Amino acid sequence: MNVPNEPSFRESVDLMFNRAVALMDLPPGLEEKIRVCNATYTVRFGVRLRGQIQTFTGYRSVHSEHKEPVKGGIRFAMGVNQDEVEALAALMTYKCALVEAPFGGSKGGLRIDPRQYEDHELERITRRFAYELAKRDLIHPSQNVPAPDMGTGEREMAWIADQYARMNTTDINAVACVTGKPLNAGGISGRVEATGRGVQYALREFFRDPRDMEKAGLTGSLDGKRVIVQGLGNVGYHAAKFLSQEDGARITGIIEWDGGLFNENGLDVDAVRAWIGKNGGVTGFPDATYSKDGSVLLEQDCDILIPAALEGVINLTNAAKVKAPLIIEAANGPITAGADDILREKGTVIIPDMYANAGGVTVSYFEWVKNLSHIRFGRMQRRQEESRHQLVVDELQRISDSMGNKYTITESFKQKYLRGADELELVRSGLDDTMRIAYQSMRDVWHERGDVPDLRMAAYLVAIDKVAASYRAKGL
Ligand code: GLU
């Protein structure tokens, strides 16, 4: 979404980048080398549908190849354009660097409204797009590994993986050519929920440090915090679900394409999701106040605002009216550069997109590693871990018995302790660790450098430093 009188999405990303590099001491020229997008491939292809040939336009942009493969989703939406995929590819470079996923940045998109097509038609279109990209190595396990994004999911990734495998019948690593696949087609447990889960872990880490809370004027924990979510797609839904069901947050507002729902006492996220599934939108949902113009809820009083849909939704027209003291950018680029300035002035704390939604690519990284190692995480260790834990429990029991049963080992402890970690637990543990470490690296820069006004700039500084170090190490 391009907002009138404001820089484009890519220009916004560049402005934020420039603000950060002004504080860095990069060798002449390196700054530009990192900022610019290396290449963008545009393809137009025809598919025979409903008795006529329809032409589609798609893109795959490669922002930086300081590490390979390059990584980033493929989005299916009518608004897809070159500026947008380039901005998103740049964000992927910084995102991967920040969370130490060993990839360069890329992004793709197809200009299409997927809702206008039957499943079998979408399959043909997706396969044809995948063919066009794969034959130029823009889908490739060691060169370029796409993933889901807006308008795409497990189903499209399975088609892409299969298309690549058909074109590369002897490639033993073919399944690693794309991530976000269904479990039965080489996917990993926990990938679907990963971005939303990452948002939850990011907020938990935020609430661990009183200095961060103080900057936003918040106290306590996530428990009881009023949260407004824009977009109840995969990311917004999982974030809202986990925050309300596991951390005690109250989802007071949900904004969707056809309006917004508000309930001061908290909305039942699963019920809203089920309603949307059945009725196509939030209109008519009981137990909430409905407003046709959902965007008014962006300006509603709350503790945490989670834009989890499109870019540019908080812009010069509404930034000054946003009341949330804390915004976490679950979407990519929801706040324009101009709005970012206004919010910073107001003291709003923003947990930036390149960090906040990095859970997706982090678990994609685990999936890619799983595919290359051809074995599920935990398969070798799980039972061995359980038998070692059994030894400890037996020994505790023996000691307790020898002391006349003065101490008892509770059943619930035994159950929890004895169970070895399965793939989902390992994925969550790896994601939690990644989100904590990345947050801590931003936090250190934010609090300790004195000249860094916000977390976004801190994120850029950490990320650009890592990309620059890669270039310095390997040469250009
Ligand atoms: N599309 C997601 C993103 O913007 C995931 C990318 C990936 O997993 O490669 O981060």
mmCIF file of C-alpha atoms in Angstrom, residues 378 380-394 414-422 425:
data_model
loop_
_atom_site.group_PDB
_atom_site.id
_atom_site.type_symbol
_atom_site.label_atom_id
_atom_site.label_comp_id
_atom_site.label_asym_id
_atom_site.label_seq_id
_atom_site.Cartn_x
_atom_site.Cartn_y
_atom_site.Cartn_z
ATOM 1 C CA GLY A 378 14.744 -35.342 18.380
ATOM 2 C CA MET A 380 17.912 -39.896 17.886
ATOM 3 C CA GLN A 381 17.889 -38.390 21.389
ATOM 4 C CA ARG A 382 14.350 -38.495 22.680
ATOM 5 C CA ARG A 383 14.173 -42.012 24.165
ATOM 6 C CA GLN A 384 17.759 -41.858 25.361
ATOM 7 C CA GLU A 385 16.934 -38.652 27.202
ATOM 8 C CA GLU A 386 13.905 -40.332 28.733
ATOM 9 C CA SER A 387 15.935 -43.302 29.999
ATOM 10 C CA ARG A 388 18.529 -41.023 31.592
ATOM 11 C CA HIS A 389 15.763 -39.080 33.300
ATOM 12 C CA GLN A 390 14.294 -42.379 34.481
ATOM 13 C CA LEU A 391 17.629 -43.116 36.193
ATOM 14 C CA VAL A 392 17.391 -39.848 38.128
ATOM 15 C CA VAL A 393 13.775 -40.450 39.132
ATOM 16 C CA ASP A 394 14.570 -44.032 40.234
ATOM 17 C CA LYS A 414 7.658 -37.311 37.185
ATOM 18 C CA GLN A 415 5.484 -36.962 34.118
ATOM 19 C CA LYS A 416 6.984 -33.672 33.030
ATOM 20 C CA TYR A 417 10.553 -34.653 33.770
ATOM 21 C CA LEU A 418 10.424 -38.086 32.201
ATOM 22 C CA ARG A 419 9.118 -36.966 28.831
ATOM 23 C CA GLY A 420 11.860 -36.418 26.242
ATOM 24 C CA ALA A 421 11.478 -33.406 23.956
ATOM 25 C CA ASP A 422 9.735 -33.963 20.634
ATOM 26 C CA GLU A 425 9.259 -28.659 21.845
#
